[in-house]
Tab-separated table of C-alpha atoms in Angstrom:
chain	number	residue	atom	x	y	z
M	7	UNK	CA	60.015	-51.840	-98.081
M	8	UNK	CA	61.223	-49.352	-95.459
M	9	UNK	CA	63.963	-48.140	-97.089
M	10	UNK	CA	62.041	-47.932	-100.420
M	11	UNK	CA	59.484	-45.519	-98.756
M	12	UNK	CA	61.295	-41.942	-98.914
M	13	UNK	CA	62.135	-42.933	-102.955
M	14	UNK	CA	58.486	-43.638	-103.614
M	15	UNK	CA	57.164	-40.482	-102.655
M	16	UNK	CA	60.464	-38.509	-104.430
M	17	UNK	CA	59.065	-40.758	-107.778
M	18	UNK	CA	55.703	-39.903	-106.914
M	19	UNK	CA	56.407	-36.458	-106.878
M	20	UNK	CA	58.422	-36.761	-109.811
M	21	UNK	CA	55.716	-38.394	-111.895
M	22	UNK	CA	53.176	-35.715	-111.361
M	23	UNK	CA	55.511	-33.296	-112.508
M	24	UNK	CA	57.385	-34.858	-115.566
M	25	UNK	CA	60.125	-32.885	-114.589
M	26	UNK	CA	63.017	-33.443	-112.238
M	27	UNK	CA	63.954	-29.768	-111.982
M	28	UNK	CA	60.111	-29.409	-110.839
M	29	UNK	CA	60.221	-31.929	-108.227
M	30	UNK	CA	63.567	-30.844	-107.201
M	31	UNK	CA	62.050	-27.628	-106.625
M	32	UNK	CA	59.177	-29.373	-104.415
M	33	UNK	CA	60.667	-31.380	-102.569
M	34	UNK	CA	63.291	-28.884	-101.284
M	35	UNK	CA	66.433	-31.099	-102.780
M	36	UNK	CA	69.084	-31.243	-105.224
M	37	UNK	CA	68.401	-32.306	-108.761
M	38	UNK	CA	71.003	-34.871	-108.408
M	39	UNK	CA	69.799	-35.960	-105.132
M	40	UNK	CA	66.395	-37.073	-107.194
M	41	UNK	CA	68.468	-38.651	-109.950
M	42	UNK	CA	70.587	-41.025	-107.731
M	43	UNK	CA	66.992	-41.672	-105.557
M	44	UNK	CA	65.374	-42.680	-108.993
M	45	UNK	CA	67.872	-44.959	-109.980
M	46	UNK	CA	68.048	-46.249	-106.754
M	47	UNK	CA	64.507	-47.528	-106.578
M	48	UNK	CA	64.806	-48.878	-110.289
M	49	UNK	CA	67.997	-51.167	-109.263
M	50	UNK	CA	65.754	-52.251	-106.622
M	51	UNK	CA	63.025	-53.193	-108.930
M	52	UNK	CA	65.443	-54.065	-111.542
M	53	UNK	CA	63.259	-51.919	-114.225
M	54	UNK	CA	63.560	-48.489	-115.858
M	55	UNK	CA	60.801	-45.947	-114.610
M	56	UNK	CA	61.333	-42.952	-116.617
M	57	UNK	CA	62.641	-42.145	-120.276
M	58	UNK	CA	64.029	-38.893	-120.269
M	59	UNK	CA	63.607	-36.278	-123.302
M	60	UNK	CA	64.592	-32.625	-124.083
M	61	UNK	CA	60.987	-31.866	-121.512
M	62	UNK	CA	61.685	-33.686	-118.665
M	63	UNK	CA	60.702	-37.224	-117.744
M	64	UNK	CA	57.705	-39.641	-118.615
M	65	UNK	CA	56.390	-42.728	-117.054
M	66	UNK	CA	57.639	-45.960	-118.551
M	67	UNK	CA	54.794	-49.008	-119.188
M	68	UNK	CA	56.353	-50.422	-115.620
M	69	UNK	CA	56.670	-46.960	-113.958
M	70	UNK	CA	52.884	-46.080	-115.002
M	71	UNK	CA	51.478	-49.270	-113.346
M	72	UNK	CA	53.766	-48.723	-110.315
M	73	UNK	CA	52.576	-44.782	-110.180
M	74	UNK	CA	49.173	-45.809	-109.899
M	75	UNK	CA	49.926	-48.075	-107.096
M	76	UNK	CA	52.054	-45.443	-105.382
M	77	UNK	CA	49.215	-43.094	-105.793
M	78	UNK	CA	46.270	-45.044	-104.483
M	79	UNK	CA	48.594	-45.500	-101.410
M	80	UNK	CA	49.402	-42.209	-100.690
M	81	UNK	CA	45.893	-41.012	-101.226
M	82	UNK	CA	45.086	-43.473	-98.047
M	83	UNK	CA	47.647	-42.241	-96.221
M	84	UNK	CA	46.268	-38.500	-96.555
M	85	UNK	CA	42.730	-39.903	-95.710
M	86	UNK	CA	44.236	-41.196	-93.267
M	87	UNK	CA	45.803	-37.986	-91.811
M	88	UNK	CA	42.985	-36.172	-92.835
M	89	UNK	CA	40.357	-38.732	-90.506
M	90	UNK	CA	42.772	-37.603	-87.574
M	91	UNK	CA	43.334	-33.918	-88.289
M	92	UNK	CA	39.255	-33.998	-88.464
M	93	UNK	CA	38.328	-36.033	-85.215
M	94	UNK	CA	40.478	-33.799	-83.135
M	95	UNK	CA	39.279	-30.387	-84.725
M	96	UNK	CA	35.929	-31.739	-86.114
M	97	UNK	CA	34.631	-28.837	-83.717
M	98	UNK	CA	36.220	-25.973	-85.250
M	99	UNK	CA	35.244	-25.401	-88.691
M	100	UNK	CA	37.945	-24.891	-90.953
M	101	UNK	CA	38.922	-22.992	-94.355
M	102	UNK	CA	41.754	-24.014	-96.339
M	103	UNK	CA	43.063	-21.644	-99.019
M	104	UNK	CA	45.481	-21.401	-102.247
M	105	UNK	CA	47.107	-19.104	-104.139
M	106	UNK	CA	50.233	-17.162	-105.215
M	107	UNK	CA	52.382	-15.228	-102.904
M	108	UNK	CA	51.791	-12.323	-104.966
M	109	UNK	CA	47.681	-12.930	-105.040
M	110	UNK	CA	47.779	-13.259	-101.531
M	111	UNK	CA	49.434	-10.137	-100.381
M	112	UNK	CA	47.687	-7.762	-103.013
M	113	UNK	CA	44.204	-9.472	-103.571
M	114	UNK	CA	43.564	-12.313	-100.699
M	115	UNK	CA	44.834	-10.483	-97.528
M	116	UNK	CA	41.991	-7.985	-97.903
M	117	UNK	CA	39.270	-10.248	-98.484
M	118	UNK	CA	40.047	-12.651	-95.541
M	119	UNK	CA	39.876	-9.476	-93.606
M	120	UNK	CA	36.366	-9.507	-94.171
M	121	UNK	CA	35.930	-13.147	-93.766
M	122	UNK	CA	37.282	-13.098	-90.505
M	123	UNK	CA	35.394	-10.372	-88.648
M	124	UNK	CA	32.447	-12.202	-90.158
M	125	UNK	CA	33.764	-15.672	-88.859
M	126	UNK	CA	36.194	-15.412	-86.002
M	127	UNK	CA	35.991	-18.801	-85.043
M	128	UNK	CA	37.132	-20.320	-88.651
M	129	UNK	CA	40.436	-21.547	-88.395
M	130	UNK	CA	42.194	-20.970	-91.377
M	131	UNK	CA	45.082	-22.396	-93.672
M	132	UNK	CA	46.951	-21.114	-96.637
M	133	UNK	CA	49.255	-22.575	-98.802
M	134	UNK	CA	51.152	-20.320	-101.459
M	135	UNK	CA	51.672	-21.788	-104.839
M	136	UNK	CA	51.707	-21.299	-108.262
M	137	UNK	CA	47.855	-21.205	-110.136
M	138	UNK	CA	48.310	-24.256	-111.830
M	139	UNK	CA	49.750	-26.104	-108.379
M	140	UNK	CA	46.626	-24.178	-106.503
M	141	UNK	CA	44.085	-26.153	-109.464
M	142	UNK	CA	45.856	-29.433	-108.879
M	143	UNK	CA	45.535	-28.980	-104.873
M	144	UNK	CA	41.776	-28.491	-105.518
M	145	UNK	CA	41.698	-31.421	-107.698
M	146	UNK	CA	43.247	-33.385	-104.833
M	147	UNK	CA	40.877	-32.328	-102.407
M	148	UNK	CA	43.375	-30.864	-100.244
M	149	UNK	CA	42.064	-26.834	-100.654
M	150	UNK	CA	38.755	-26.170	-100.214
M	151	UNK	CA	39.341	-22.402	-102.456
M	152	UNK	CA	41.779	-21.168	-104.592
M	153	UNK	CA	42.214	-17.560	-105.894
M	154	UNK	CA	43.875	-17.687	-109.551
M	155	UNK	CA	44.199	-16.378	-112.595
M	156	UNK	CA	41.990	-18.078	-114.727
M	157	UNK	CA	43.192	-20.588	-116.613
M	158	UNK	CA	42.171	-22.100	-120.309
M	159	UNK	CA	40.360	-24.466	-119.200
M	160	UNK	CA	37.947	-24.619	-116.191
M	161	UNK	CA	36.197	-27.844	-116.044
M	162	UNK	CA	35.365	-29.281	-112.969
M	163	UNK	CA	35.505	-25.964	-111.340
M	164	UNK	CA	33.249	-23.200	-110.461
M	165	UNK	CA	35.054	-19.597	-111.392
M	166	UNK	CA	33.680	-16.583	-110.137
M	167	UNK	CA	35.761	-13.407	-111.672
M	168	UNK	CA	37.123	-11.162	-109.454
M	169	UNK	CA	39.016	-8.405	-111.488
M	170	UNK	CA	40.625	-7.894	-114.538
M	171	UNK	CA	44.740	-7.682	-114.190
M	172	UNK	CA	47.284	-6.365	-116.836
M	173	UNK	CA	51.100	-7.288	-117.027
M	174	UNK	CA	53.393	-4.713	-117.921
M	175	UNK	CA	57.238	-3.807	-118.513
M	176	UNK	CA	58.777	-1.477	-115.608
M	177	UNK	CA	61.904	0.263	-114.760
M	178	UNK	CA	63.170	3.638	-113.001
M	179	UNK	CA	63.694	6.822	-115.413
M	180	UNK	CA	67.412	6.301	-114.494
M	181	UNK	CA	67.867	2.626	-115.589
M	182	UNK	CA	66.477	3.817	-118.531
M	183	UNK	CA	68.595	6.740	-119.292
M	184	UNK	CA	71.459	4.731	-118.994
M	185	UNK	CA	70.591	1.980	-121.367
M	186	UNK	CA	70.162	5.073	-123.737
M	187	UNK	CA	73.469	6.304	-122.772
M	188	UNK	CA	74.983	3.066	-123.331
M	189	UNK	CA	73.543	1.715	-126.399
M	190	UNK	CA	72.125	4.676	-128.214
M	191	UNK	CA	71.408	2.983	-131.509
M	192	UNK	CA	70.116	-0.392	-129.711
M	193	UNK	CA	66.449	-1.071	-129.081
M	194	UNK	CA	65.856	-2.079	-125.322
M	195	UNK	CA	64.969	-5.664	-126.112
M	196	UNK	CA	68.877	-6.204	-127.510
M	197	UNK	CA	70.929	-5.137	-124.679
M	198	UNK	CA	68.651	-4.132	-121.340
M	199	UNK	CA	68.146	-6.820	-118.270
M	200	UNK	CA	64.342	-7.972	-118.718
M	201	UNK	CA	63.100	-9.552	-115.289
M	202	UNK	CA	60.822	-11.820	-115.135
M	203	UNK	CA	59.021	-14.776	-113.409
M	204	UNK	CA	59.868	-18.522	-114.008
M	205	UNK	CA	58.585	-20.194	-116.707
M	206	UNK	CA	56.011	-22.243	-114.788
M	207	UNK	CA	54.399	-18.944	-113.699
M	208	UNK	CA	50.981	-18.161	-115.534
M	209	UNK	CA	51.961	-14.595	-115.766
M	210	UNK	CA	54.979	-15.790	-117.697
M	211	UNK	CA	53.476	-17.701	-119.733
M	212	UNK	CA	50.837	-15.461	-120.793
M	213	UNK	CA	53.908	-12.399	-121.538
M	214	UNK	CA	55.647	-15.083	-123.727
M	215	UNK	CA	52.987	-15.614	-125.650
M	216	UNK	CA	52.199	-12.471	-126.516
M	217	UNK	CA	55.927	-11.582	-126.748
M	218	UNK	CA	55.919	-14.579	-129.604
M	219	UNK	CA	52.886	-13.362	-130.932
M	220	UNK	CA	54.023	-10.282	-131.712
M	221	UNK	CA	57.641	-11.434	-133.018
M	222	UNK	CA	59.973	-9.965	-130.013
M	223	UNK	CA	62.635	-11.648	-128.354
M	224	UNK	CA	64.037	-10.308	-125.154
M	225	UNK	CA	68.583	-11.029	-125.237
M	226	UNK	CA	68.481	-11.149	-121.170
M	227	UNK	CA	66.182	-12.810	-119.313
M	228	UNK	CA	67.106	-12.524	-115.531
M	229	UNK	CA	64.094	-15.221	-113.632
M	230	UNK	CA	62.949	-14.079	-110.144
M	231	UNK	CA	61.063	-16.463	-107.853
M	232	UNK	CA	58.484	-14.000	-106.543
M	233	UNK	CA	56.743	-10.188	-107.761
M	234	UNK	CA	57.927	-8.735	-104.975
M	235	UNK	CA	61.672	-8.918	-105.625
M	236	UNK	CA	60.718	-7.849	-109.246
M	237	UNK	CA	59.367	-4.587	-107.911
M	238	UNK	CA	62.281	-3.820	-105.483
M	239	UNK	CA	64.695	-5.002	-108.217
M	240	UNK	CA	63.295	-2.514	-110.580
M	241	UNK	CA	63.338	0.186	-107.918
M	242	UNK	CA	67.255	-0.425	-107.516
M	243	UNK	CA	67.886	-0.030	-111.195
M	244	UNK	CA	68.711	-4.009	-111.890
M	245	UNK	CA	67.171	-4.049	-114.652
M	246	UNK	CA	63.189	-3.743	-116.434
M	247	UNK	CA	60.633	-5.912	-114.652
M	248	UNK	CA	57.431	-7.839	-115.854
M	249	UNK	CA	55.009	-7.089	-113.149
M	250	UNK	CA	50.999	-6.345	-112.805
M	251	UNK	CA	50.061	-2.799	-113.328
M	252	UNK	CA	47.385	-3.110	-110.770
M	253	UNK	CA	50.041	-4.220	-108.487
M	254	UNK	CA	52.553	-1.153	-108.721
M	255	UNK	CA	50.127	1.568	-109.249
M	256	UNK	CA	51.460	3.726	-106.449
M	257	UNK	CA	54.982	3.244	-107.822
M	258	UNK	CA	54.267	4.620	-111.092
M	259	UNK	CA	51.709	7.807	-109.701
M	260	UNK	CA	54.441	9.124	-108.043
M	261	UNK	CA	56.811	8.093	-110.640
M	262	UNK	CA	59.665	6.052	-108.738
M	263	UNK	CA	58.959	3.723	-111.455
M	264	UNK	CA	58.027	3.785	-115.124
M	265	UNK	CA	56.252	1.534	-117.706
M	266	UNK	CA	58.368	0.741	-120.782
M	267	UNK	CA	57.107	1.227	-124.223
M	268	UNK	CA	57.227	-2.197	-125.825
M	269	UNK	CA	55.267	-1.639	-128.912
M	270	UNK	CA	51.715	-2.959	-127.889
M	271	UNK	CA	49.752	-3.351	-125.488
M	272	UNK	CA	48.887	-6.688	-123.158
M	273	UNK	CA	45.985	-8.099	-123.050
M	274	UNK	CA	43.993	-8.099	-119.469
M	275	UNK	CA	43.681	-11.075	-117.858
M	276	UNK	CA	40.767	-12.411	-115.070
M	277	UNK	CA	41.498	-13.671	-111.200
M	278	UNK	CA	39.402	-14.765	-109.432
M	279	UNK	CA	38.109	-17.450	-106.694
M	280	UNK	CA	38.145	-21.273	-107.598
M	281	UNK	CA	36.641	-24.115	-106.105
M	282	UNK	CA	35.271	-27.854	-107.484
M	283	UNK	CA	32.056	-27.751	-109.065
M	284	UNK	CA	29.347	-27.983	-107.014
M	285	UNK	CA	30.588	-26.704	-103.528
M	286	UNK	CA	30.351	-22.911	-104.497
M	287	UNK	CA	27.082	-22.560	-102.172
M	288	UNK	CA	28.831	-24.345	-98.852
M	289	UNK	CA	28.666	-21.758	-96.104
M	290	UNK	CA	31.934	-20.801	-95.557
M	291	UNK	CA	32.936	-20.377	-99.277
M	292	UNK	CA	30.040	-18.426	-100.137
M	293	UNK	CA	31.233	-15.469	-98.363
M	294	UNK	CA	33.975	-15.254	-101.536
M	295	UNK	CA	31.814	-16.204	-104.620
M	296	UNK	CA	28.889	-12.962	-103.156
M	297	UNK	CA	26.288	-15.822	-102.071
M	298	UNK	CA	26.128	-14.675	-98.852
């Protein structure tokens, strides 16, 4: 059972994602490293836990029954932790936050300015993720708020708008000239390096599907873990970036950067704070959702 422990939580991790590249990601090891740890634990069980498809990975009849299992185990655990971690701070109230690198140092940072003059003794905790990992970290209980762009669906979750965001294409007047230099008789979307987040990203995913929707196809696709390399990649000439216009205003005022043309124009999206349904009035939270 000891030696079984590290490859549960690895196929834990790997059944909430349905996808080894995912977990791979999360767990901070190698793709293969989760591979030979799966089929490690399935010798040792003598059964097959995941099929494997052109997605990623699904639970088997035999690896669902033993996920549940898994789960209800490591959800005592974290009680567990979390009974601890409260009876030696249950003194010092305490707000824990999610959201997205890039939410946090554009939107968050200056509302937990705020927050803290107005509560100096909260102590606070953020974790940076994705919005979809931030909704699934509420779900779990283990955020009390998230700020995120709002999703499709929000049930289960109180959403209080914050702003409206656009995403845009940007680039320096230079990288520019010399895509025009080089292909003269090319559109952009042939031949130019278009940088963008991964595919996971909500941002991403709401540019692709507008991209699809209105029939382009971008040849080169260079991913970039975070906005703020997209920004100083575009400002080196690297290539065109996808980035929020909100987020790069100064840039393109004084012109270091440009938007690129692409035909039409994308649609504005929401962010805002999350958190479950029901727990919008609590007195530390209300300070974000204006109930104060």
């Amino acid at each position: 059972m000891q030696e079984n422990l590290s490859l549960y939580h690895i196929f834990y991790t790997v059944g909430c994602t349905g996808n080894i590249s995912q977990a791979a990601k999360e767990l901070y090891i190698s793709q293969p490293a989760i591979s030979r740890a799966i089929q490690k634990l399935e010798e040792n069980l003598d059964t097959t836990l995941f099929k494997r498809n052109s997605r990623g990975v699904t639970l088997t009849p035999d690896g669902l029954a033993l996920f549940e299992k898994v789960k209800e185990a490591f959800s005592i655990l974290a009680d567990g932790e979390s009974a601890i971690i409260h009876n030696r701070s249950r003194e010092i109230p305490r707000l824990r936050l999610g959201a997205s690198s890039t939410l946090s140092k554009y939107v968050l940072l200056s509302h937990l300015k705020s927050f803290i003059a107005a509560n100096p003794q909260v102590r606070i905790a953020i974790s940076c993720q994705s919005t979809y990992q931030t909704l699934r970290l509420l779900d779990e209980g283990k955020i009390d708020l998230g700020l995120i762009g709002r999703p499709k669906k929000l049930h289960g979750y109180y959403f209080e708008p914050l702003m409206y965001i656009s995403d845009t294409f940007i680039a320096t007047q230079q990288y520019l000239k010399n895509q025009k230099e080089l292909f003269p008789n090319e559109p952009l979307t042939h031949n130019a390096t278009f940088m963008m987040l991964d595919e996971n990203n909500i941002t991403r995913q709401s540019v692709n599907s507008q991209l699809k929707e209105h029939r382009m196809e971008l040849s080169h696709i260079l991913e970039v873990t975070s906005m703020d390399l997209l920004i100083q990649f575009a400002q080196i000439s690297l290539g065109i970036a996808c980035v929020i216009k909100e987020f790069v205003q100064q840039e393109l005022d004084s012109q270091t950067l440009v938007e690129v043309p692409m035909g039409f124009s994308f649609s504005k999206r929401q962010i805002g704070f999350a958190c479950r349904k029901g727990e919008e009035t609590q007195p530390l939270l209300a300070h974000f959702f204006k109930k104060v």
